[in-house]
């Protein structure tokens, strides 16, 4: 009973803070409530060496982070370099309640620091100068390069000076300075993180635009943030194709000039493996070759010290829904949060080799390719190419070649084969991972030995919010498990009332955390309306979530993806999981369509396992599988066989497009420029009536 009381005290928070989830069963080592065979217990050896080795340890730390956020985060922040320490009396201040005035979040106010200095100079001072910071793997086999922390710092410094001196030259006194925006439209060359770090070093605000976006999308972003310069390269090889990026930038710049925003400098990296400068279109008074200028500058450069709340970057959300929003992150809190989440969610150790397949054009590439890992002094693999080029074994070739230990990817990019002996922790992001994909990732990719960090978070949150800490507790396939330190997730019903225990509803966050975004650029009102007005008092994530008996969290997809069939609210993720559990179904994407009788009907796109042919019989057995697992009310009205699904290159299924195809609005597909395989859309349309 003593033991029980101890558990009680760990799981109950002081009044006002609400209850944490019931982790009791886990702590007591009892079987968890859900189906026994669904549980995968982390192996003991892993737990023994993990940063957080048990549920008790987690709860102690978690409890402190909630009861005393100021103390918890100050202790961590103290391990970083601050030119001037923050105001001790006010480590953070927050108002998340629209009824109490403007939404405002601040962390470490008064502190003065620089994230580039912490990521590079501080690690070099700690003796990591000769450690590899980046292994760069090119698109084509056999192409690669390496930078140590020392070399990376030199490159960043040269580029930093370029930004100062060169622009001051060309533009007289308008040079890029603290607070100015710079757009970076580059593929995964090392110059991409170099440019980001250089902006951070001088306090300029980078806005990376994924180099797969169309010229319209790019110019929309240019017009929104009015950058001092655009950084790009002439072309890039992706798989067997060559993409002429400079042409896209040129037309984006024409378009933005027409909309009143003209750009004076377009710095262009000559990417010789894709295109030479002779064939690159050029505008003499605006365009500058990176190679002609940057390497002439000295390799050391002073840091511009910035306030903790000075903006670090602006990133437009991926746009799987509606008009892109310029998510703004500031310096101090983001730095502490990405470094800490990286360390714990991947159980990072100095000997690890880390590879995240995300492009720096997405938030994952900001927080977990660039800042989080480098702040920890980690060696990072950067990959320029496509995961299936020259064949689908490429990912595992890279894992084996660099002896990758921490591998972080999107669940939709999972592929098979190769030894992968080096792997230690697997990470997944971007979409709910369905239990059968989870099992496959765990059993096949990780040889049943590597914990999986199914990380739930968003562009807006800056870093992980709900995620396993490898080794700390048993995992359930498909569950993102428990909140990270300092995060109080709650589930609310339609009226905004917090619901406890086993429940399902809208996922909100009750408090601020250091990595939270501070506003939408130039539109604080939209920030409040989108995220804080739906459920006053809370940050609303836009995602649905359920919590099981053991307190585990299960993301059910975006709330707009919930389908209302005759009054039953059905999460698309649930139906998809049921379909994918069918042995012949490889992948599924479910959307709602208008239905005369039911209000909404369920329309399911399915891809099949290699070699399987679609047939009437198979259609019936797929539907049966949903009926059995969820119930007759969730049975799809229509199964649409899909040779492939439209995905962004970050691995997200574009349900927006599928919804249009399902409802026959074929002229309103919207921007399809970030699709990895645009031809998939035509195939789907052709198969609509079969
Ligand atoms: P937009 O907001 O422009 O439509 P987006 O939401 O796809 O784009 P991101 O911020 O990159 O852009 O993605 C965050 C979303 O991805 C989450 O809100 C959630 O729906 C989904 N997601 C991310 N990680 C997970 C995860 N581990 N499990 C389930 N869903 C996830
Ligand atoms: Mg979103």
XYZ file of C-alpha atoms and ligand atoms in Angstrom:
722
model
C 0.000 0.000 0.000
C 2.928 2.322 0.558
C 3.857 1.720 -2.985
C 0.355 2.573 -4.092
C 0.384 5.805 -2.180
C 3.625 6.744 -3.836
C 2.028 6.178 -7.208
C -0.954 8.236 -6.169
C 1.231 11.151 -5.208
C 3.022 10.969 -8.510
C -0.063 10.916 -10.629
C -2.051 13.583 -8.840
C -1.176 17.210 -9.388
C -1.920 20.139 -7.088
C -5.400 21.554 -7.501
C -5.890 23.713 -10.545
C -3.414 21.828 -12.661
C -5.819 18.963 -13.317
C -4.997 15.288 -13.263
C -2.301 13.594 -15.183
C -3.213 10.365 -16.828
C -3.344 7.116 -14.931
C 0.056 5.602 -15.514
C -0.445 3.413 -12.466
C -0.565 0.104 -14.252
C 2.697 0.824 -15.963
C 4.388 1.796 -12.749
C 3.171 -1.244 -10.914
C 4.417 -3.417 -13.730
C 0.935 -4.821 -14.290
C -0.375 -5.720 -17.681
C -1.967 -2.728 -19.323
C -5.654 -2.667 -19.922
C -5.677 -2.926 -23.682
C -5.288 -6.207 -25.562
C -2.322 -7.988 -24.070
C -0.731 -8.948 -27.317
C -0.763 -5.369 -28.511
C 1.875 -4.393 -26.019
C 5.471 -4.153 -26.908
C 7.686 -3.776 -23.898
C 10.965 -2.040 -24.494
C 13.878 -4.266 -23.797
C 15.617 -4.039 -20.448
C 19.046 -3.373 -21.883
C 17.728 -0.336 -23.640
C 15.983 0.973 -20.536
C 19.077 0.503 -18.418
C 21.109 2.870 -20.544
C 18.289 5.340 -21.334
C 18.179 8.958 -20.123
C 14.755 8.234 -18.697
C 14.839 4.621 -17.619
C 11.448 4.052 -16.001
C 7.933 5.457 -15.679
C 8.792 6.600 -12.148
C 11.724 8.632 -13.373
C 9.561 10.188 -16.065
C 6.796 11.047 -13.649
C 9.199 12.710 -11.251
C 10.589 14.880 -14.004
C 7.218 15.471 -15.607
C 5.621 16.426 -12.344
C 8.324 18.962 -11.632
C 8.005 20.402 -15.151
C 4.300 21.020 -14.555
C 4.397 22.157 -10.949
C 7.499 24.311 -11.337
C 8.013 25.113 -15.026
C 10.220 28.084 -14.218
C 12.623 25.966 -12.177
C 12.544 23.011 -14.537
C 13.307 25.002 -17.694
C 15.755 27.391 -15.997
C 17.889 24.455 -14.923
C 18.020 23.220 -18.501
C 18.537 26.673 -20.026
C 21.452 27.263 -17.663
C 23.420 24.633 -19.574
C 23.393 26.910 -22.647
C 25.378 30.048 -23.318
C 23.618 33.309 -22.555
C 25.385 36.613 -23.034
C 23.012 37.882 -20.439
C 20.755 35.787 -18.237
C 16.986 36.132 -18.381
C 14.902 37.860 -15.787
C 14.768 35.369 -12.906
C 11.479 36.731 -11.606
C 9.740 36.062 -14.835
C 11.127 32.984 -16.593
C 7.935 32.868 -18.612
C 4.700 34.761 -18.919
C 1.642 33.624 -20.776
C -1.901 34.445 -21.584
C -3.624 31.678 -23.509
C -7.122 32.892 -22.727
C -8.731 35.198 -25.275
C -11.170 36.338 -22.594
C -8.259 37.933 -20.728
C -6.922 40.032 -23.593
C -4.307 39.433 -26.275
C -2.700 36.039 -26.491
C 0.899 36.404 -25.428
C 3.643 33.902 -24.733
C 7.158 34.792 -23.605
C 10.018 32.659 -22.353
C 13.361 33.738 -20.889
C 12.513 37.403 -21.453
C 15.531 39.616 -20.906
C 17.908 36.802 -21.805
C 20.391 37.529 -24.574
C 21.839 34.718 -26.652
C 22.393 33.332 -30.152
C 21.292 29.888 -31.335
C 24.041 29.571 -33.958
C 26.649 30.324 -31.293
C 25.195 27.617 -29.064
C 24.972 25.090 -31.902
C 28.488 25.622 -33.284
C 30.905 27.740 -31.241
C 29.904 26.215 -27.917
C 30.288 22.657 -29.178
C 33.674 23.519 -30.639
C 34.735 25.007 -27.324
C 33.626 21.767 -25.697
C 36.095 19.869 -27.881
C 33.863 18.737 -30.754
C 35.589 20.835 -33.447
C 36.817 17.798 -35.349
C 33.645 15.775 -34.924
C 31.550 15.333 -38.066
C 28.574 17.666 -38.040
C 27.186 16.700 -41.458
C 27.491 13.666 -43.660
C 25.994 14.798 -46.943
C 24.702 12.096 -49.284
C 23.961 13.286 -52.809
C 21.152 12.229 -55.072
C 23.473 10.130 -57.224
C 25.229 7.091 -55.829
C 28.805 7.789 -54.831
C 28.297 11.524 -54.349
C 28.905 12.711 -50.837
C 30.717 15.194 -48.621
C 31.493 15.782 -44.952
C 31.794 18.835 -42.711
C 33.200 18.871 -39.201
C 31.885 21.337 -36.653
C 34.968 23.515 -37.303
C 34.413 23.468 -41.051
C 30.732 24.135 -40.678
C 31.413 27.164 -38.526
C 33.878 28.511 -41.110
C 31.322 28.129 -43.879
C 28.614 29.759 -41.810
C 30.911 32.667 -40.970
C 31.882 33.280 -44.581
C 28.287 33.345 -45.516
C 27.332 35.555 -42.624
C 29.837 38.159 -43.733
C 28.529 37.901 -47.227
C 25.091 38.770 -46.014
C 26.414 41.831 -44.225
C 29.013 43.190 -46.560
C 27.755 42.163 -49.919
C 24.301 43.462 -49.461
C 25.533 46.672 -47.932
C 27.623 47.057 -51.063
C 24.888 46.443 -53.500
C 22.121 48.064 -51.637
C 24.114 50.830 -49.990
C 22.836 51.047 -46.494
C 19.987 48.570 -46.657
C 22.127 45.473 -45.868
C 20.482 42.501 -44.209
C 20.379 43.204 -40.514
C 18.768 41.943 -37.356
C 15.065 41.438 -37.862
C 15.093 41.364 -41.672
C 13.572 38.406 -43.471
C 15.529 36.244 -45.921
C 13.881 33.629 -48.106
C 15.812 30.422 -48.660
C 14.638 28.268 -51.566
C 17.225 25.519 -51.706
C 17.220 21.739 -52.010
C 18.997 19.562 -49.443
C 22.506 20.800 -50.088
C 24.705 21.642 -47.122
C 24.259 25.274 -48.149
C 20.684 25.064 -46.859
C 21.452 24.603 -43.146
C 24.507 26.826 -43.633
C 22.261 29.640 -44.850
C 19.825 29.079 -41.978
C 22.601 29.177 -39.385
C 24.147 32.265 -40.985
C 20.837 34.115 -40.767
C 20.538 33.091 -37.138
C 24.072 34.302 -36.507
C 23.207 37.861 -37.568
C 19.693 37.846 -36.159
C 18.046 37.805 -39.590
C 14.775 35.900 -39.801
C 14.990 32.996 -42.224
C 12.012 31.710 -44.059
C 12.811 28.474 -45.811
C 10.445 27.608 -48.630
C 10.529 23.947 -49.601
C 12.174 23.777 -53.022
C 9.322 21.765 -54.441
C 6.825 24.597 -54.198
C 5.612 26.215 -57.398
C 6.474 29.785 -58.391
C 2.985 30.916 -57.290
C 3.473 29.464 -53.828
C 6.945 30.960 -53.598
C 5.817 34.409 -54.686
C 2.879 34.287 -52.273
C 5.389 33.786 -49.457
C 7.732 36.480 -50.786
C 4.875 38.958 -50.916
C 3.831 38.033 -47.390
C 7.224 38.420 -45.675
C 9.016 40.909 -47.990
C 12.526 39.466 -47.683
C 15.747 41.447 -48.171
C 17.151 38.688 -50.341
C 16.312 35.324 -51.856
C 18.813 32.484 -51.723
C 18.515 29.653 -54.202
C 20.478 27.451 -56.581
C 20.273 27.079 -60.323
C 18.992 23.505 -60.460
C 18.812 20.230 -58.619
C 18.808 16.560 -59.507
C 16.062 14.600 -57.916
C 15.943 10.941 -58.804
C 16.501 10.839 -62.532
C 15.008 14.289 -63.109
C 16.605 17.738 -63.188
C 14.528 20.546 -61.726
C 15.346 24.038 -62.855
C 14.875 25.981 -59.634
C 16.229 29.272 -60.916
C 13.458 29.429 -63.536
C 10.877 28.947 -60.818
C 12.469 31.687 -58.727
C 12.656 34.022 -61.725
C 8.957 33.757 -62.395
C 8.154 34.028 -58.681
C 10.144 37.265 -58.587
C 8.252 38.659 -61.584
C 5.008 37.704 -59.909
C 5.948 39.322 -56.601
C 7.154 42.498 -58.337
C 3.703 42.670 -59.914
C 2.328 42.463 -56.411
C 4.458 45.317 -55.146
C 7.384 43.428 -53.598
C 10.625 43.493 -55.548
C 13.798 41.739 -54.506
C 17.199 43.317 -55.066
C 19.441 40.324 -54.531
C 19.016 36.745 -55.629
C 22.005 34.776 -54.406
C 22.362 31.638 -56.506
C 24.412 28.566 -55.718
C 25.828 26.901 -58.793
C 24.861 23.267 -58.396
C 27.177 21.834 -61.008
C 25.957 18.277 -60.768
C 22.603 19.475 -62.112
C 23.347 22.445 -64.370
C 26.213 24.729 -65.331
C 26.154 28.482 -65.046
C 26.379 28.952 -68.813
C 22.886 27.572 -69.285
C 21.397 29.384 -66.285
C 19.220 32.407 -67.031
C 20.654 35.470 -65.376
C 19.594 38.981 -64.436
C 22.818 40.890 -64.084
C 21.959 43.587 -61.574
C 20.107 41.208 -59.292
C 21.623 37.738 -59.450
C 24.894 36.811 -57.744
C 26.750 33.476 -57.851
C 27.352 32.125 -54.355
C 30.691 30.577 -55.361
C 32.011 33.871 -56.759
C 31.449 35.781 -53.592
C 31.124 33.767 -50.442
C 34.439 31.921 -50.348
C 36.372 35.223 -50.532
C 35.294 36.159 -47.045
C 37.148 35.419 -43.812
C 36.142 32.312 -41.927
C 35.468 33.959 -38.611
C 32.685 36.319 -37.778
C 31.204 37.974 -34.735
C 27.817 36.976 -33.462
C 24.874 39.354 -33.291
C 23.419 38.847 -29.815
C 19.672 38.744 -29.808
C 16.913 38.873 -27.243
C 15.337 35.555 -26.293
C 12.078 36.796 -27.782
C 13.597 38.105 -31.033
C 12.250 36.194 -34.029
C 14.388 33.314 -35.287
C 12.386 32.134 -38.263
C 9.167 32.162 -40.112
C 7.835 29.014 -41.678
C 4.708 28.670 -43.711
C 2.804 25.515 -42.774
C 2.783 22.760 -45.300
C -0.591 23.683 -46.661
C -2.251 20.294 -46.533
C -5.189 22.552 -45.626
C -6.044 26.019 -46.967
C -3.957 29.210 -47.229
C -0.469 28.945 -45.754
C 0.127 30.545 -42.379
C 3.431 32.208 -41.503
C 4.275 30.521 -38.231
C 6.709 32.648 -36.211
C 9.206 31.166 -33.767
C 11.475 33.137 -31.480
C 14.985 32.375 -30.295
C 15.436 31.439 -26.634
C 12.518 29.136 -25.920
C 12.762 27.410 -29.294
C 16.463 26.735 -28.721
C 15.922 25.146 -25.324
C 12.886 23.194 -26.449
C 14.275 21.652 -29.643
C 17.537 20.698 -27.929
C 15.755 19.063 -25.002
C 13.109 17.206 -26.992
C 15.783 15.880 -29.357
C 17.871 14.608 -26.476
C 15.054 12.755 -24.725
C 12.817 11.543 -27.538
C 15.755 9.912 -29.332
C 17.684 9.098 -26.172
C 20.601 10.874 -27.834
C 24.152 9.835 -26.909
C 27.327 11.470 -28.251
C 28.216 8.338 -30.225
C 24.943 8.379 -32.189
C 24.703 8.985 -35.922
C 21.376 10.594 -36.621
C 19.422 10.675 -39.842
C 16.136 12.450 -40.340
C 14.713 12.092 -43.839
C 12.802 15.393 -43.669
C 13.687 18.314 -45.910
C 14.745 21.554 -44.214
C 11.764 23.123 -45.965
C 9.497 21.641 -43.296
C 9.456 22.208 -39.548
C 10.977 18.768 -38.992
C 13.993 19.903 -40.970
C 14.309 23.009 -38.814
C 13.915 21.448 -35.391
C 15.259 17.952 -36.031
C 17.683 18.178 -38.935
C 19.298 21.456 -38.005
C 18.830 23.044 -34.591
C 17.918 20.208 -32.188
C 20.682 17.807 -33.244
C 23.415 20.429 -33.722
C 22.681 21.990 -30.337
C 23.374 18.545 -28.892
C 26.593 18.193 -30.881
C 25.121 15.332 -32.909
C 26.406 14.061 -36.240
C 23.628 14.482 -38.795
C 23.101 12.791 -42.156
C 21.708 15.103 -44.854
C 20.222 13.419 -47.896
C 19.670 15.272 -51.132
C 17.776 12.637 -53.055
C 14.555 10.677 -53.154
C 14.107 7.623 -50.902
C 13.311 5.380 -53.866
C 16.175 6.332 -56.170
C 17.823 4.439 -57.756
C 15.631 1.858 -55.990
C 13.603 1.378 -52.851
C 16.587 0.053 -50.917
C 18.296 3.458 -50.925
C 17.230 4.379 -47.389
C 18.738 1.246 -45.921
C 21.881 1.658 -48.006
C 22.325 5.016 -46.354
C 21.584 3.615 -42.898
C 24.263 0.962 -43.408
C 26.773 3.275 -45.078
C 26.849 5.818 -42.265
C 25.987 3.354 -39.474
C 22.925 5.375 -38.600
C 21.729 4.715 -35.051
C 18.771 7.112 -34.819
C 16.457 7.081 -37.813
C 13.529 9.505 -38.042
C 11.061 9.437 -40.907
C 7.426 9.677 -42.006
C 5.370 6.504 -41.656
C 4.378 6.735 -45.305
C 8.011 6.430 -46.391
C 8.599 3.027 -44.834
C 10.263 0.589 -47.133
C 11.925 -2.758 -46.695
C 15.239 -4.646 -46.880
C 18.930 -4.515 -45.807
C 20.746 -5.215 -42.558
C 20.298 -2.022 -40.501
C 22.324 -3.489 -37.634
C 23.373 -0.065 -36.442
C 19.856 1.173 -35.652
C 18.986 1.992 -32.042
C 15.856 4.176 -32.091
C 13.269 4.688 -34.836
C 11.163 7.822 -35.097
C 7.964 8.567 -36.966
C 6.175 11.834 -37.686
C 3.613 13.606 -39.816
C 0.644 11.265 -39.935
C -0.922 8.878 -37.478
C 0.987 5.628 -37.832
C -1.456 2.774 -38.033
C -0.823 -0.266 -35.851
C 0.095 -2.591 -38.711
C 2.655 -0.144 -40.106
C 3.947 0.304 -36.554
C 4.398 -3.412 -36.128
C 6.174 -3.672 -39.430
C 8.456 -0.747 -38.578
C 9.185 -2.329 -35.214
C 9.555 -5.958 -36.246
C 11.119 -5.668 -39.676
C 13.037 -2.403 -39.733
C 14.046 -2.469 -36.103
C 14.393 -6.248 -35.667
C 12.110 -5.998 -32.613
C 14.934 -4.322 -30.766
C 14.524 -0.579 -31.389
C 11.953 1.517 -29.535
C 9.777 3.662 -31.796
C 9.282 7.327 -31.074
C 5.953 8.170 -32.653
C 6.279 11.922 -32.200
C 3.166 14.058 -32.315
C 3.792 17.727 -32.897
C 3.195 20.546 -35.396
C 4.880 23.444 -37.161
C 3.191 25.581 -34.546
C 4.544 23.696 -31.540
C 8.208 23.976 -32.570
C 9.054 20.596 -31.056
C 7.638 17.291 -29.845
C 4.516 17.467 -27.687
C 3.369 13.893 -27.185
C 6.030 11.283 -27.720
C 7.473 8.107 -26.308
C 10.732 8.478 -24.432
C 12.544 5.341 -25.602
C 13.001 2.860 -22.811
C 10.881 4.737 -20.296
C 7.638 2.817 -20.687
C 5.964 0.027 -22.671
C 4.777 1.034 -26.083
C 1.518 0.351 -27.861
C 1.580 0.169 -31.645
C 0.050 3.344 -33.029
C 0.021 5.381 -29.836
C 2.134 8.521 -29.379
C 1.903 7.658 -25.647
C 2.539 10.517 -23.156
C 3.282 14.243 -23.085
C 6.776 15.643 -23.144
C 8.034 17.536 -20.093
C 6.171 20.761 -19.512
C 3.247 19.942 -21.794
C -0.280 19.587 -20.398
C -2.421 18.041 -23.121
C -6.112 17.873 -22.490
C -9.019 16.463 -24.400
C -12.152 18.571 -24.625
C -15.646 17.854 -25.865
C -17.527 19.940 -28.437
C -18.398 22.532 -25.812
C -14.811 22.919 -24.697
C -15.188 21.050 -21.429
C -12.163 19.087 -20.366
C -12.903 15.373 -20.271
C -10.929 12.934 -18.179
C -10.190 9.252 -18.041
C -10.871 7.131 -21.056
C -12.211 9.549 -23.635
C -12.073 10.929 -27.131
C -12.362 14.489 -28.430
C -10.392 17.561 -29.443
C -6.755 17.821 -28.478
C -5.838 21.063 -26.718
C -2.883 22.238 -24.659
C -3.527 23.944 -21.390
C -0.289 25.818 -20.812
C 2.554 27.376 -22.778
C 5.812 25.559 -23.474
C 9.117 27.141 -24.529
C 8.888 26.071 -28.187
C 5.402 27.443 -28.807
C 4.957 29.778 -31.799
C 4.314 33.358 -30.802
C 2.146 34.594 -33.645
C 1.251 34.212 -37.302
C 3.417 36.662 -39.159
C 1.560 39.917 -39.738
C -1.745 38.459 -38.588
C -2.021 38.117 -34.827
C -5.779 38.099 -35.168
C -5.764 34.981 -37.333
C -3.438 33.418 -34.727
C -5.993 34.013 -32.015
C -8.970 33.031 -34.135
C -7.491 29.812 -35.449
C -5.817 28.470 -32.370
C -7.198 30.125 -29.240
C -10.820 31.060 -29.941
C -12.283 27.623 -30.718
C -11.858 26.529 -27.075
C -11.252 29.606 -24.910
C -8.485 29.145 -22.395
C -6.570 26.599 -24.455
C -4.363 26.185 -27.492
C -6.358 24.118 -29.963
C -4.264 21.792 -32.103
C -6.862 21.034 -34.757
C -6.317 17.323 -34.171
C -8.572 14.718 -32.636
C -7.265 12.415 -29.951
C -8.409 9.683 -27.671
C -6.973 8.514 -24.397
C -7.228 4.896 -23.320
C -7.602 3.304 -19.887
C -3.876 3.371 -19.324
C -3.604 7.045 -20.203
C -1.978 6.482 -23.610
C -2.780 9.061 -26.301
C -3.969 8.062 -29.762
C -4.053 10.705 -32.468
C -7.030 10.283 -34.772
C -6.104 12.844 -37.440
C -7.215 16.371 -38.123
C -10.598 17.255 -36.803
C -11.684 18.378 -40.279
C -10.920 14.786 -41.229
C -13.605 13.505 -38.920
C -16.505 12.176 -40.929
C -20.018 12.499 -39.636
C -22.018 9.520 -40.873
C -25.646 9.675 -39.749
C -24.514 11.386 -36.573
C -21.647 9.017 -35.831
C -18.313 10.806 -35.651
C -15.699 8.622 -37.258
C -11.990 9.458 -37.410
C -10.469 8.791 -40.800
C -7.436 7.253 -39.099
C -9.603 4.577 -37.497
C -11.101 3.447 -40.773
C -7.688 3.527 -42.408
C -6.207 1.320 -39.699
C -9.002 -1.176 -40.154
C -8.435 -1.289 -43.911
C -4.681 -1.630 -43.617
C -5.015 -4.523 -41.202
C -6.393 -6.469 -44.180
C -3.434 -8.564 -45.402
C -3.826 -7.453 -49.015
C -4.134 -3.733 -48.346
C -0.867 -1.775 -48.303
C -2.126 1.714 -47.604
C -5.434 3.527 -47.257
C -6.680 7.105 -47.207
C -10.241 7.852 -46.216
C -12.243 11.013 -46.842
C -15.827 12.101 -46.359
C -18.172 12.868 -49.253
C -21.647 14.309 -49.262
C -24.309 11.648 -48.922
C -28.027 12.196 -49.491
C -29.184 10.007 -46.663
C -26.346 9.832 -44.177
C -25.110 13.429 -44.408
C -21.616 12.196 -45.097
C -20.438 8.969 -46.603
C -17.067 7.248 -46.351
C -14.902 7.135 -49.442
C -11.762 5.019 -49.181
C -8.732 5.045 -51.445
C -6.711 1.861 -51.103
C -3.398 0.701 -52.473
C -2.739 -3.010 -52.561
C 0.201 -5.166 -51.601
C 2.496 -5.870 -54.576
C 1.146 -8.538 -56.925
C -2.435 -8.381 -55.658
C -5.178 -7.511 -58.144
C -8.233 -5.525 -57.301
C -11.472 -7.469 -57.580
C -15.061 -7.396 -56.466
C -14.276 -10.079 -53.933
C -11.437 -8.060 -52.480
C -13.654 -4.984 -52.287
C -16.141 -6.919 -50.201
C -13.541 -8.339 -47.912
C -12.019 -4.890 -47.316
C -15.410 -3.555 -46.309
C -15.969 -6.555 -44.099
C -12.712 -5.849 -42.352
C -13.967 -2.370 -41.353
C -17.370 -3.718 -40.326
C -15.741 -6.269 -38.077
C -13.263 -3.931 -36.463
C -15.308 -0.763 -36.046
C -18.890 -1.546 -36.887
C -21.298 -1.487 -39.779
C -21.815 2.288 -39.461
C -18.182 2.853 -40.464
C -18.249 0.641 -43.562
C -16.950 2.565 -46.589
C -19.591 3.476 -49.168
C -17.020 3.414 -51.897
C -13.641 1.778 -52.344
C -11.455 3.425 -54.935
C -8.513 1.333 -55.986
C -5.374 3.510 -56.119
C -2.058 2.459 -57.648
C -0.532 5.277 -55.541
C -1.676 8.033 -53.198
C -0.922 11.742 -53.633
C 1.699 12.596 -51.038
C 3.774 15.641 -50.348
C 7.484 14.993 -50.438
C 7.431 15.144 -46.672
C 5.270 12.039 -46.829
C 1.889 13.542 -45.989
C -1.152 12.276 -47.801
C -2.917 15.252 -49.381
C -6.466 14.509 -48.322
C -7.542 17.906 -49.633
C -6.957 16.563 -53.166
C -8.538 13.196 -52.422
C -11.660 14.940 -51.154
C -11.962 16.802 -54.445
C -11.475 13.635 -56.465
C -14.001 11.764 -54.344
C -16.622 14.453 -54.773
C -15.899 14.868 -58.471
C -14.699 18.489 -58.191
C -11.918 17.779 -60.614
C -11.398 21.401 -61.631
C -10.751 22.500 -58.088
C -7.757 20.418 -57.127
C -5.793 23.488 -55.972
C -2.021 23.721 -55.648
C -0.494 20.334 -56.409
C 3.090 21.538 -56.705
C 4.416 19.855 -53.554
C 3.307 16.419 -54.637
C 6.086 13.875 -54.870
C 4.399 12.228 -57.876
C 1.917 14.567 -59.588
C 0.974 11.857 -62.118
C -0.736 9.908 -59.320
C -3.588 12.394 -59.463
C -4.328 11.691 -63.127
C -4.231 7.957 -62.490
C -6.737 8.328 -59.691
C -9.054 10.435 -61.807
C -8.865 7.861 -64.593
C -9.801 5.091 -62.151
C -12.715 7.014 -60.646
C -15.419 5.282 -62.575
C -14.044 1.774 -62.567
P -1.354 22.708 -42.586
O -1.512 23.085 -41.144
O -0.829 23.796 -43.421
O -2.555 22.040 -43.139
P 0.126 20.420 -41.657
O -0.742 20.461 -40.454
O 0.176 19.158 -42.444
O -0.219 21.604 -42.652
P 2.534 20.231 -40.050
O 2.603 21.259 -38.997
O 3.818 19.842 -40.677
O 1.627 20.762 -41.221
O 1.914 18.891 -39.511
C 1.313 18.765 -38.250
C 0.172 17.789 -38.320
O 0.622 16.490 -38.758
C -0.486 17.536 -36.991
O -1.441 18.520 -36.673
C -1.105 16.141 -37.185
O -2.333 16.222 -37.864
C -0.093 15.453 -38.076
N 0.866 14.674 -37.273
C 2.156 14.981 -37.019
N 2.769 14.029 -36.300
C 1.848 13.086 -36.048
C 1.868 11.829 -35.328
N 2.956 11.346 -34.759
N 0.707 11.137 -35.266
C -0.403 11.605 -35.847
N -0.478 12.753 -36.540
C 0.629 13.496 -36.658
Mg -1.507 21.990 -39.351
